[in-house]
Coordinates of C-alpha atoms in Angstrom, one line a residue:
M28 CA -7.5 -13.9 1.9
N29 CA -5.7 -10.7 0.9
M30 CA -5.4 -8.8 -2.4
T31 CA -2.2 -10.7 -3.4
Q32 CA -4.2 -13.9 -3.2
A33 CA -7.6 -12.8 -4.6
R34 CA -8.6 -13.8 -8.1
I35 CA -11.0 -11.1 -9.3
S36 CA -13.3 -11.5 -12.3
I37 CA -13.6 -8.2 -14.1
N38 CA -16.4 -8.0 -16.7
G39 CA -16.3 -4.6 -18.4
P40 CA -15.6 -1.0 -17.5
T41 CA -18.3 -0.8 -14.7
D42 CA -16.8 -3.7 -12.8
L43 CA -13.3 -2.2 -13.2
L44 CA -14.3 1.3 -12.2
T45 CA -16.1 0.2 -9.0
T46 CA -13.1 -1.9 -8.1
V47 CA -10.2 0.6 -8.7
P48 CA -10.9 2.7 -5.5
L49 CA -10.7 -0.5 -3.4
L50 CA -7.5 -1.5 -5.1
L51 CA -5.9 1.9 -4.5
G52 CA -7.4 2.3 -1.0
F53 CA -9.0 5.6 -1.8
T54 CA -11.2 7.3 -4.4
P55 CA -8.9 8.9 -6.9
Q56 CA -9.3 12.5 -8.1
H57 CA -7.2 14.3 -10.8
S58 CA -5.4 11.1 -11.3
L59 CA -4.1 8.8 -14.0
V60 CA -4.6 5.1 -13.1
I61 CA -3.2 2.2 -15.1
V62 CA -4.5 -1.3 -14.4
G63 CA -1.9 -3.9 -15.6
L64 CA -3.1 -7.2 -17.0
V65 CA -1.4 -10.6 -17.6
D66 CA -3.3 -13.0 -19.8
R67 CA -6.4 -10.7 -19.3
R68 CA -6.1 -11.1 -15.5
L69 CA -5.7 -8.2 -13.2
Q70 CA -2.0 -8.0 -12.2
C71 CA -1.3 -4.6 -10.7
T72 CA -2.7 -1.0 -10.3
F73 CA -0.7 2.2 -10.3
R74 CA -1.7 5.8 -9.9
V75 CA -0.1 9.2 -10.5
D76 CA -1.3 12.8 -10.4
L77 CA -2.4 14.4 -13.6
P78 CA -0.4 17.4 -14.7
G79 CA -1.9 20.9 -14.0
S80 CA -3.0 21.3 -17.6
A81 CA -2.7 19.6 -21.0
D82 CA 0.2 22.0 -21.8
H83 CA 2.3 20.4 -19.1
L84 CA 2.2 16.7 -20.1
E85 CA 6.0 16.5 -19.6
H86 CA 5.2 16.4 -15.8
L87 CA 3.1 13.2 -16.2
R88 CA 5.0 10.4 -14.6
D89 CA 5.9 7.4 -16.9
L90 CA 4.6 4.1 -15.5
T91 CA 5.9 1.8 -18.3
G92 CA 8.8 0.5 -16.1
Q93 CA 6.4 -0.5 -13.3
L94 CA 4.1 -2.4 -15.7
S95 CA 7.1 -4.1 -17.4
L96 CA 8.5 -5.1 -14.0
N97 CA 5.1 -6.8 -13.3
E98 CA 5.3 -8.6 -16.7
C99 CA 2.1 -7.0 -18.0
D100 CA 1.3 -7.4 -21.6
E101 CA -2.0 -5.4 -21.6
C102 CA -3.6 -2.6 -19.6
V103 CA -6.5 -0.3 -19.1
I104 CA -5.8 3.4 -18.8
I105 CA -8.2 5.5 -16.7
A106 CA -8.0 9.3 -16.1
Y107 CA -10.0 11.0 -13.3
G108 CA -10.7 14.6 -14.0
E109 CA -11.4 17.4 -16.5
K110 CA -11.8 16.4 -20.1
E111 CA -8.9 18.2 -21.8
V112 CA -6.1 17.3 -19.4
A113 CA -7.5 13.8 -18.7
E114 CA -7.7 12.8 -22.3
A115 CA -4.4 14.3 -23.2
S116 CA -2.8 12.4 -20.4
I117 CA -4.5 9.1 -21.5
E118 CA -3.1 9.5 -25.0
R119 CA 0.4 10.3 -23.7
A120 CA 0.4 7.2 -21.4
A121 CA -1.1 5.0 -24.2
S122 CA 1.7 6.0 -26.5
R123 CA 4.4 5.3 -23.9
L124 CA 2.9 1.9 -23.0
F125 CA 2.4 0.8 -26.6
N126 CA 6.0 1.6 -27.4
A127 CA 7.1 -0.4 -24.3
G128 CA 5.2 -3.5 -25.5
V129 CA 2.1 -3.1 -23.3
T130 CA -1.1 -2.9 -25.3
P131 CA -3.8 -0.5 -23.9
L132 CA -7.1 -2.5 -24.2
D133 CA -9.3 0.4 -23.2
R134 CA -9.1 4.1 -22.4
L135 CA -11.6 5.6 -19.9
R136 CA -12.2 9.0 -18.4
V137 CA -14.1 9.4 -15.1
D138 CA -15.7 12.7 -14.0
R139 CA -18.4 13.4 -11.5
G140 CA -19.5 9.8 -11.1
R141 CA -19.8 9.0 -14.8
W142 CA -17.4 7.2 -17.1
F143 CA -16.6 8.0 -20.7
S144 CA -14.9 5.7 -23.3
L145 CA -12.3 7.1 -25.6
T146 CA -12.3 3.9 -27.7
C147 CA -16.0 3.1 -28.2
D148 CA -18.7 5.2 -29.9
K149 CA -21.5 2.5 -29.8
P150 CA -24.7 2.9 -27.9
C151 CA -23.2 1.0 -25.0
C152 CA -20.9 4.0 -24.4
P153 CA -23.0 7.1 -24.8
A154 CA -21.4 10.5 -25.3
E155 CA -23.0 11.8 -22.1
G156 CA -21.3 9.1 -20.1
T157 CA -22.5 6.2 -18.0
P158 CA -23.2 6.4 -14.3
I159 CA -20.8 4.4 -12.1
P160 CA -22.8 2.2 -9.6
E161 CA -21.9 2.0 -6.0
T162 CA -21.1 -1.7 -6.1
T163 CA -20.7 -4.5 -8.6
P164 CA -20.0 -8.3 -8.1
A165 CA -16.3 -7.5 -8.7
S166 CA -16.1 -4.8 -6.1
C167 CA -17.8 -7.1 -3.6
E168 CA -15.1 -9.7 -4.3
V169 CA -12.5 -7.1 -3.5
A170 CA -14.3 -6.0 -0.4
V171 CA -14.5 -9.6 0.8
A172 CA -10.7 -9.8 0.3
G173 CA -10.4 -7.1 3.0
C174 CA -10.1 -3.9 1.0
Y175 CA -12.0 -0.6 1.5
A176 CA -11.7 2.8 -0.1
A177 CA -11.0 5.9 2.0
S178 CA -12.5 9.1 0.8
D179 CA -9.1 10.6 -0.1
R180 CA -5.4 10.3 0.6
A181 CA -5.6 12.4 3.7
E182 CA -7.9 9.8 5.4
I183 CA -5.2 7.2 4.8
A184 CA -2.4 9.4 6.2
E185 CA -4.5 9.9 9.3
Q186 CA -4.0 6.2 10.1
L187 CA -0.4 7.1 10.9
A188 CA -1.2 10.2 12.9
P189 CA 0.2 10.1 16.5
A190 CA -2.2 8.8 19.1
P191 CA -3.9 11.3 21.5
P192 CA -1.4 12.9 23.9
G193 CA -2.7 11.1 27.0
R194 CA -2.3 7.7 25.5
R195 CA 1.1 8.4 24.1
A196 CA 2.2 9.7 27.5
A197 CA 1.0 6.4 29.1
V198 CA 3.0 4.4 26.6
E199 CA 6.1 6.6 27.2
R200 CA 5.9 5.9 30.9
A201 CA 5.6 2.2 30.2
V202 CA 8.6 2.4 27.9
A203 CA 10.7 4.0 30.6
A204 CA 9.6 1.3 33.1
A205 CA 10.3 -1.5 30.6
L206 CA 13.8 -0.1 29.9
A207 CA 14.5 0.0 33.6
A208 CA 13.3 -3.6 34.1
E209 CA 15.4 -4.8 31.1
A210 CA 18.6 -3.8 32.9
D211 CA 18.1 -6.7 35.2
L212 CA 17.4 -9.3 32.5
D213 CA 19.9 -11.5 30.7
W214 CA 19.8 -11.6 26.9
A215 CA 18.0 -15.0 26.6
T216 CA 15.2 -14.0 29.0
Q217 CA 14.7 -10.7 27.2
R218 CA 14.6 -12.4 23.8
S219 CA 12.1 -14.9 25.1
Q220 CA 9.9 -12.2 26.4
D221 CA 10.0 -10.3 23.2
L222 CA 9.1 -13.3 21.1
H223 CA 6.3 -14.1 23.4
A224 CA 4.9 -10.6 23.1
I225 CA 4.9 -10.7 19.3
D226 CA 3.3 -14.2 19.2
H227 CA 0.7 -13.4 21.8
W228 CA -0.5 -10.2 20.1
L229 CA -0.5 -11.9 16.7
S230 CA -2.8 -14.6 18.0
T231 CA -5.5 -12.1 19.1
N232 CA -7.8 -9.7 17.3
T233 CA -7.5 -7.0 20.0
L234 CA -5.2 -4.1 20.5
P235 CA -2.7 -3.8 23.5
G236 CA -2.8 -1.5 26.4
P237 CA 0.1 0.9 27.3
E238 CA 2.5 -1.7 28.8
D239 CA 2.1 -4.2 26.0
T240 CA 2.3 -1.5 23.3
A241 CA 5.6 -0.4 24.8
A242 CA 6.8 -4.0 24.9
I243 CA 6.0 -4.6 21.2
G244 CA 7.5 -1.2 20.2
L245 CA 10.7 -1.9 22.1
A246 CA 10.9 -5.5 20.8
L247 CA 10.7 -4.3 17.2
G248 CA 13.8 -2.2 17.8
D249 CA 15.8 -5.5 17.9
L250 CA 16.5 -6.5 14.2
D251 CA 16.0 -10.2 14.9
I252 CA 12.7 -9.7 16.6
R253 CA 11.6 -7.2 13.9
D254 CA 12.6 -9.7 11.2
Y255 CA 10.7 -12.5 13.0
A256 CA 7.6 -10.3 12.8
L257 CA 8.2 -9.7 9.1
R258 CA 8.5 -13.5 8.5
R259 CA 5.2 -14.0 10.4
I260 CA 3.6 -11.4 8.2
G261 CA 5.1 -13.0 5.0
S262 CA 3.6 -16.4 5.9
G263 CA 0.2 -15.1 4.9
A264 CA -1.4 -16.7 7.9
L265 CA -2.3 -13.5 9.8
D266 CA -5.7 -11.9 9.4
A267 CA -5.1 -8.8 7.2
N268 CA -1.4 -9.2 8.2
R269 CA -2.5 -7.5 11.5
I270 CA -1.9 -4.1 9.9
D271 CA -4.1 -2.7 12.7
L272 CA -1.7 -3.9 15.4
W273 CA 1.5 -2.4 13.7
L274 CA -0.3 0.9 13.0
W275 CA -1.4 1.1 16.6
V276 CA 2.1 0.5 18.0
A277 CA 3.6 3.0 15.5
R278 CA 1.1 5.7 16.5
H279 CA 1.9 5.3 20.2
M280 CA 5.7 5.2 20.1
A281 CA 7.8 8.3 20.7
D282 CA 9.5 9.8 17.6
D283 CA 12.9 8.2 18.3
L284 CA 11.2 4.7 18.6
R285 CA 8.6 4.9 15.8
A286 CA 10.6 3.8 12.7
P287 CA 10.6 0.0 13.3
A288 CA 6.9 -0.3 14.0
A289 CA 6.0 2.1 11.1
T290 CA 8.2 0.0 8.8
V291 CA 6.6 -3.2 9.9
A292 CA 3.2 -1.6 9.3
G293 CA 4.2 -0.6 5.8
F294 CA 5.5 -4.0 5.0
A295 CA 2.3 -5.6 6.2
A296 CA 0.3 -3.2 4.0
Y297 CA 2.6 -3.8 1.1
R298 CA 2.2 -7.5 1.3
F299 CA -1.5 -7.1 1.6
G300 CA -1.6 -5.2 -1.6
N301 CA -2.3 -1.7 -0.1
G302 CA 0.5 0.3 -1.7
V303 CA -0.8 3.7 -0.7
L304 CA -1.0 2.8 3.0
A305 CA 2.5 1.2 2.7
L306 CA 3.9 4.4 1.3
E307 CA 2.4 6.5 4.1
A308 CA 3.9 4.1 6.7
F309 CA 7.4 4.2 5.1
E310 CA 7.3 8.0 4.9
A311 CA 6.3 8.1 8.6
A312 CA 9.2 5.8 9.4
L313 CA 11.7 7.9 7.5
K314 CA 10.4 11.1 8.9
A315 CA 11.1 9.7 12.4
S316 CA 14.5 8.1 11.4
P317 CA 15.7 9.2 7.9
N318 CA 18.5 6.6 7.8
Y319 CA 16.3 3.6 8.8
R320 CA 17.6 1.2 6.1
L321 CA 14.7 -1.2 5.8
A322 CA 12.2 1.6 5.3
Q323 CA 14.5 3.0 2.6
L324 CA 14.7 -0.4 0.8
L325 CA 11.0 -1.0 1.0
M326 CA 10.2 2.5 -0.1
A327 CA 12.4 2.1 -3.2
A328 CA 10.9 -1.3 -4.0
L329 CA 7.4 0.1 -3.7
Q330 CA 8.1 3.1 -5.9
A331 CA 9.8 1.0 -8.5
G332 CA 6.6 -1.2 -8.7
Y333 CA 7.9 -4.5 -7.4
P334 CA 4.9 -6.8 -6.8
P335 CA 4.2 -7.8 -3.2
A336 CA 5.0 -11.4 -4.0
S337 CA 8.6 -10.4 -4.7
L338 CA 9.2 -9.6 -1.0
T339 CA 9.9 -13.2 0.0
N340 CA 13.4 -12.4 1.2
I341 CA 12.4 -9.6 3.4
G342 CA 12.7 -10.6 7.1
T343 CA 16.3 -11.6 7.0
A344 CA 19.1 -9.5 8.4
E345 CA 21.2 -10.6 5.5
L346 CA 19.2 -8.5 3.1
E347 CA 20.1 -5.3 4.9
A348 CA 23.7 -6.4 5.4
A349 CA 24.1 -7.1 1.7
A350 CA 22.6 -3.7 0.8
S351 CA 24.9 -1.9 3.2
E352 CA 27.9 -3.4 1.5
E353 CA 27.0 -2.0 -2.0

Protein backbone atom coordinates (compact mmCIF):
# COMPACT_ATOMS: atom_id res chain seq x y z
CA MET A 1 0.00 0.00 0.00
CA ASN A 2 1.09 3.60 -0.50
CA MET A 3 -0.38 6.97 0.29
CA THR A 4 -2.14 7.22 -3.07
CA GLN A 5 -4.01 4.00 -2.24
CA ALA A 6 -4.63 4.44 1.50
CA ARG A 7 -8.07 5.32 2.79
CA ILE A 8 -7.56 7.21 6.03
CA SER A 9 -10.29 7.88 8.58
CA ILE A 10 -9.88 11.33 10.14
CA ASN A 11 -12.01 11.99 13.22
CA GLY A 12 -11.40 15.49 14.45
CA PRO A 13 -8.45 17.89 14.77
CA THR A 14 -6.25 15.60 16.86
CA ASP A 15 -6.36 12.84 14.25
CA LEU A 16 -5.59 15.33 11.51
CA LEU A 17 -2.75 17.10 13.31
CA THR A 18 -0.92 13.88 14.15
CA THR A 19 -1.27 12.80 10.52
CA VAL A 20 -0.14 15.98 8.73
CA PRO A 21 3.62 15.54 9.44
CA LEU A 22 3.42 12.03 7.99
CA LEU A 23 1.56 13.27 4.93
CA LEU A 24 4.14 16.00 4.35
CA GLY A 25 7.13 13.85 5.23
CA PHE A 26 8.42 16.24 7.91
CA THR A 27 7.21 18.24 10.90
CA PRO A 28 6.19 21.69 9.62
CA GLN A 29 7.31 24.91 11.27
CA HIS A 30 6.37 28.49 10.34
CA SER A 31 4.10 26.99 7.71
CA LEU A 32 0.61 27.17 6.30
CA VAL A 33 -0.83 23.74 5.53
CA ILE A 34 -4.07 23.19 3.65
CA VAL A 35 -5.67 19.75 3.69
CA GLY A 36 -8.03 19.36 0.74
CA LEU A 37 -11.15 17.22 1.02
CA VAL A 38 -13.57 15.65 -1.46
CA ASP A 39 -16.84 14.42 0.03
CA ARG A 40 -15.24 14.80 3.47
CA ARG A 41 -12.41 12.42 2.48
CA LEU A 42 -8.78 13.47 2.54
CA GLN A 43 -7.67 14.25 -1.01
CA CYS A 44 -4.43 16.25 -0.88
CA THR A 45 -2.11 18.21 1.41
CA PHE A 46 -0.13 21.34 0.50
CA ARG A 47 2.31 23.44 2.50
CA VAL A 48 3.84 26.89 2.03
CA ASP A 49 5.99 29.12 4.21
CA LEU A 50 4.30 31.77 6.31
CA PRO A 51 5.32 35.36 5.52
CA GLY A 52 7.81 37.04 7.82
CA SER A 53 5.08 39.01 9.59
CA ALA A 54 1.38 39.81 9.42
CA ASP A 55 2.34 43.00 7.55
CA HIS A 56 3.62 40.98 4.59
CA LEU A 57 0.67 38.77 3.72
CA GLU A 58 1.14 39.59 0.04
CA HIS A 59 4.02 37.10 0.16
CA LEU A 60 1.73 34.23 1.22
CA ARG A 61 1.49 31.85 -1.70
CA ASP A 62 -2.03 31.21 -3.03
CA LEU A 63 -2.95 27.50 -3.08
CA THR A 64 -6.47 27.79 -4.51
CA GLY A 65 -5.33 26.57 -7.92
CA GLN A 66 -3.84 23.38 -6.47
CA LEU A 67 -7.00 22.55 -4.51
CA SER A 68 -9.21 23.27 -7.52
CA LEU A 69 -7.02 21.04 -9.68
CA ASN A 70 -7.61 18.24 -7.16
CA GLU A 71 -11.37 18.93 -7.31
CA CYS A 72 -11.56 19.70 -3.59
CA ASP A 73 -14.83 21.16 -2.34
CA GLU A 74 -13.78 21.61 1.29
CA CYS A 75 -10.59 21.96 3.29
CA VAL A 76 -8.98 22.44 6.68
CA ILE A 77 -6.49 25.28 7.11
CA ILE A 78 -3.65 24.87 9.61
CA ALA A 79 -0.94 27.40 10.45
CA TYR A 80 2.18 26.47 12.42
CA GLY A 81 3.76 29.37 14.23
CA GLU A 82 3.40 32.60 16.19
CA LYS A 83 -0.18 33.76 16.80
CA GLU A 84 -0.32 37.05 14.87
CA VAL A 85 1.19 35.97 11.56
CA ALA A 86 -0.36 32.49 11.74
CA GLU A 87 -3.90 33.71 12.30
CA ALA A 88 -3.60 36.48 9.72
CA SER A 89 -2.35 33.93 7.18
CA ILE A 90 -5.22 31.58 7.98
CA GLU A 91 -7.75 34.33 7.35
CA ARG A 92 -6.11 35.36 4.08
CA ALA A 93 -6.08 31.76 2.86
CA ALA A 94 -9.66 31.16 3.99
CA SER A 95 -10.90 34.18 2.04
CA ARG A 96 -9.09 33.07 -1.12
CA LEU A 97 -10.36 29.51 -0.87
CA PHE A 98 -13.95 30.49 -0.14
CA ASN A 99 -13.97 32.80 -3.15
CA ALA A 100 -12.65 29.92 -5.27
CA GLY A 101 -15.51 27.65 -4.17
CA VAL A 102 -13.57 25.64 -1.58
CA THR A 103 -15.21 25.81 1.86
CA PRO A 104 -12.88 25.91 4.89
CA LEU A 105 -14.39 23.51 7.43
CA ASP A 106 -11.95 24.35 10.20
CA ARG A 107 -9.10 26.75 10.94
CA LEU A 108 -6.40 25.61 13.33
CA ARG A 109 -3.17 27.04 14.70
CA VAL A 110 -0.36 24.90 16.08
CA ASP A 111 2.37 26.19 18.35
CA ARG A 112 4.74 24.39 20.73
CA GLY A 113 2.94 21.09 20.62
CA ARG A 114 -0.56 22.49 21.21
CA TRP A 115 -3.39 23.27 18.82
CA PHE A 116 -5.86 26.13 18.93
CA SER A 117 -9.16 26.44 17.07
CA LEU A 118 -10.12 29.71 15.39
CA THR A 119 -13.69 28.53 14.82
CA CYS A 120 -14.71 26.92 18.12
CA ASP A 121 -14.98 28.52 21.57
CA LYS A 122 -16.61 25.56 23.34
CA PRO A 123 -14.96 23.64 26.20
CA CYS A 124 -13.65 21.07 23.71
CA CYS A 125 -11.34 23.80 22.32
CA PRO A 126 -9.94 25.65 25.38
CA ALA A 127 -8.25 29.03 24.98
CA GLU A 128 -4.98 27.63 26.33
CA GLY A 129 -4.92 25.10 23.52
CA THR A 130 -4.97 21.30 23.46
CA PRO A 131 -1.85 19.09 23.54
CA ILE A 132 -1.17 17.11 20.38
CA PRO A 133 -0.51 13.44 21.20
CA GLU A 134 2.35 11.54 19.62
CA THR A 135 0.05 9.12 17.81
CA THR A 136 -3.61 8.49 17.02
CA PRO A 137 -5.39 5.69 15.13
CA ALA A 138 -5.26 7.85 11.99
CA SER A 139 -1.52 8.47 12.20
CA CYS A 140 -0.97 4.75 12.72
CA GLU A 141 -2.90 4.06 9.51
CA VAL A 142 -0.64 6.47 7.63
CA ALA A 143 2.48 4.94 9.16
CA VAL A 144 1.33 1.47 8.09
CA ALA A 145 0.95 2.86 4.55
CA GLY A 146 4.70 3.51 4.62
CA CYS A 147 5.02 7.16 5.63
CA TYR A 148 7.21 8.71 8.28
CA ALA A 149 7.98 12.26 9.36
CA ALA A 150 11.51 13.64 9.24
CA SER A 151 12.41 16.23 11.84
CA ASP A 152 12.69 18.95 9.19
CA ARG A 153 13.24 19.62 5.48
CA ALA A 154 17.00 19.37 5.87
CA GLU A 155 16.69 15.73 6.89
CA ILE A 156 14.77 15.01 3.70
CA ALA A 157 17.33 16.82 1.54
CA GLU A 158 20.05 14.71 3.16
CA GLN A 159 18.55 11.65 1.46
CA LEU A 160 19.87 13.08 -1.84
CA ALA A 161 23.31 14.00 -0.50
CA PRO A 162 26.23 12.42 -2.39
CA ALA A 163 27.47 9.15 -0.94
CA PRO A 164 30.82 9.10 0.93
CA PRO A 165 33.81 9.74 -1.37
CA GLY A 166 35.15 6.22 -1.12
CA ARG A 167 31.90 4.62 -2.25
CA ARG A 168 31.43 7.14 -5.05
CA ALA A 169 34.98 6.51 -6.27
CA ALA A 170 34.29 2.77 -6.39
CA VAL A 171 31.18 3.36 -8.49
CA GLU A 172 33.07 5.73 -10.80
CA ARG A 173 35.64 3.01 -11.43
CA ALA A 174 32.84 0.55 -12.11
CA VAL A 175 31.25 3.04 -14.54
CA ALA A 176 34.51 3.37 -16.47
CA ALA A 177 34.86 -0.41 -16.64
CA ALA A 178 31.26 -0.85 -17.76
CA LEU A 179 31.61 1.75 -20.51
CA ALA A 180 34.75 0.02 -21.77
CA ALA A 181 32.97 -3.35 -21.80
CA GLU A 182 29.93 -1.90 -23.61
CA ALA A 183 32.10 -1.05 -26.59
CA ASP A 184 32.26 -4.77 -27.44
CA LEU A 185 28.50 -5.40 -27.07
CA ASP A 186 25.83 -5.15 -29.75
CA TRP A 187 22.67 -3.14 -29.09
CA ALA A 188 20.42 -6.12 -28.38
CA THR A 189 22.81 -7.65 -25.86
CA GLN A 190 23.28 -4.34 -24.07
CA ARG A 191 19.52 -3.76 -23.93
CA SER A 192 18.96 -7.25 -22.53
CA GLN A 193 21.57 -6.71 -19.83
CA ASP A 194 20.09 -3.34 -18.87
CA LEU A 195 16.56 -4.73 -18.58
CA HIS A 196 17.84 -7.66 -16.55
CA ALA A 197 19.64 -5.29 -14.16
CA ILE A 198 16.46 -3.25 -13.58
CA ASP A 199 14.26 -6.33 -13.12
CA HIS A 200 16.74 -8.05 -10.83
CA TRP A 201 17.13 -5.15 -8.43
CA LEU A 202 13.40 -4.42 -8.39
CA SER A 203 12.79 -7.99 -7.27
CA THR A 204 14.99 -7.70 -4.17
CA ASN A 205 14.89 -5.68 -0.96
CA THR A 206 18.64 -5.08 -0.86
CA LEU A 207 20.87 -2.39 -2.32
CA PRO A 208 23.51 -3.01 -5.02
CA GLY A 209 27.28 -2.93 -4.77
CA PRO A 210 29.48 -0.65 -6.91
CA GLU A 211 29.31 -2.69 -10.15
CA ASP A 212 25.54 -3.09 -10.09
CA THR A 213 25.00 0.50 -8.98
CA ALA A 214 27.03 1.60 -12.00
CA ALA A 215 25.04 -0.72 -14.27
CA ILE A 216 21.69 0.67 -13.09
CA GLY A 217 22.84 4.27 -13.29
CA LEU A 218 24.15 3.83 -16.83
CA ALA A 219 21.03 1.89 -17.89
CA LEU A 220 18.76 4.74 -16.76
CA GLY A 221 20.63 7.02 -19.16
CA ASP A 222 18.84 5.16 -21.98
CA LEU A 223 15.38 6.76 -22.31
CA ASP A 224 13.74 3.43 -23.13
CA ILE A 225 15.23 1.73 -20.07
CA ARG A 226 14.40 4.73 -17.88
CA ASP A 227 10.81 4.70 -19.13
CA TYR A 228 10.60 0.97 -18.49
CA ALA A 229 11.59 1.65 -14.88
CA LEU A 230 8.94 4.38 -14.67
CA ARG A 231 6.29 1.99 -15.92
CA ARG A 232 7.33 -0.60 -13.34
CA ILE A 233 6.97 2.07 -10.65
CA GLY A 234 3.62 3.21 -12.06
CA SER A 235 2.27 -0.34 -11.84
CA GLY A 236 2.03 0.03 -8.07
CA ALA A 237 3.46 -3.46 -7.59
CA LEU A 238 6.76 -2.40 -6.01
CA ASP A 239 7.25 -2.13 -2.27
CA ALA A 240 7.34 1.65 -1.57
CA ASN A 241 8.14 2.06 -5.30
CA ARG A 242 11.74 1.07 -4.38
CA ILE A 243 12.46 4.71 -3.59
CA ASP A 244 15.44 3.48 -1.58
CA LEU A 245 17.03 1.91 -4.68
CA TRP A 246 16.67 4.99 -6.90
CA LEU A 247 17.99 7.29 -4.16
CA TRP A 248 20.95 4.96 -3.62
CA VAL A 249 21.87 5.03 -7.31
CA ALA A 250 21.42 8.81 -7.58
CA ARG A 251 23.68 9.40 -4.58
CA HIS A 252 26.48 7.29 -6.05
CA MET A 253 26.55 8.54 -9.63
CA ALA A 254 28.90 11.29 -10.79
CA ASP A 255 27.36 14.71 -11.43
CA ASP A 256 27.07 14.24 -15.19
CA LEU A 257 25.22 10.92 -14.75
CA ARG A 258 23.00 11.74 -11.75
CA ALA A 259 19.94 13.32 -13.44
CA PRO A 260 18.21 10.14 -14.72
CA ALA A 261 18.41 8.29 -11.38
CA ALA A 262 17.41 11.38 -9.38
CA THR A 263 14.42 11.93 -11.68
CA VAL A 264 13.31 8.31 -11.33
CA ALA A 265 13.68 8.66 -7.54
CA GLY A 266 11.53 11.79 -7.66
CA PHE A 267 8.89 10.06 -9.75
CA ALA A 268 8.80 7.12 -7.35
CA ALA A 269 8.36 9.50 -4.40
CA TYR A 270 5.71 11.53 -6.27
CA ARG A 271 3.69 8.42 -7.12
CA PHE A 272 4.01 7.27 -3.50
CA GLY A 273 2.55 10.56 -2.29
CA ASN A 274 5.75 12.08 -0.85
CA GLY A 275 5.80 15.42 -2.65
CA VAL A 276 8.55 16.94 -0.51
CA LEU A 277 11.03 14.16 -1.27
CA ALA A 278 9.99 14.27 -4.93
CA LEU A 279 10.73 18.00 -5.04
CA GLU A 280 14.17 17.49 -3.52
CA ALA A 281 14.93 14.75 -6.07
CA PHE A 282 13.84 16.84 -9.06
CA GLU A 283 15.91 19.76 -7.79
CA ALA A 284 18.92 17.45 -7.48
CA ALA A 285 18.38 16.22 -11.04
CA LEU A 286 18.13 19.74 -12.43
CA LYS A 287 21.15 20.89 -10.46
CA ALA A 288 23.13 18.10 -12.15
CA SER A 289 21.55 18.62 -15.57
CA PRO A 290 19.51 21.86 -15.85
CA ASN A 291 17.99 20.87 -19.19
CA TYR A 292 16.87 17.36 -18.26
CA ARG A 293 13.40 17.49 -19.75
CA LEU A 294 11.56 14.87 -17.71
CA ALA A 295 12.72 16.44 -14.43
CA GLN A 296 11.46 19.81 -15.70
CA LEU A 297 8.05 18.34 -16.61
CA LEU A 298 7.61 16.50 -13.33
CA MET A 299 8.76 19.50 -11.31
CA ALA A 300 6.16 21.67 -13.05
CA ALA A 301 3.43 19.08 -12.46
CA LEU A 302 4.32 18.77 -8.78
CA GLN A 303 4.39 22.52 -8.20
CA ALA A 304 1.08 22.95 -9.99
CA GLY A 305 -0.47 20.39 -7.65
CA TYR A 306 -1.26 17.58 -10.08
CA PRO A 307 -2.30 14.49 -8.07
CA PRO A 308 -0.02 11.43 -8.28
CA ALA A 309 -2.77 9.45 -10.03
CA SER A 310 -2.57 11.87 -12.97
CA LEU A 311 0.91 10.60 -13.90
CA THR A 312 -0.37 7.56 -15.77
CA ASN A 313 1.21 8.67 -19.06
CA ILE A 314 4.67 9.15 -17.59
CA GLY A 315 7.02 6.45 -18.78
CA THR A 316 6.48 6.91 -22.49
CA ALA A 317 9.01 8.66 -24.68
CA GLU A 318 6.09 10.18 -26.58
CA LEU A 319 5.33 12.47 -23.63
CA GLU A 320 8.68 14.21 -23.84
CA ALA A 321 8.57 14.26 -27.64
CA ALA A 322 5.22 16.03 -27.58
CA ALA A 323 6.43 18.52 -25.00
CA SER A 324 9.55 19.32 -27.02
CA GLU A 325 7.42 20.19 -30.04
CA GLU A 326 5.38 22.86 -28.20
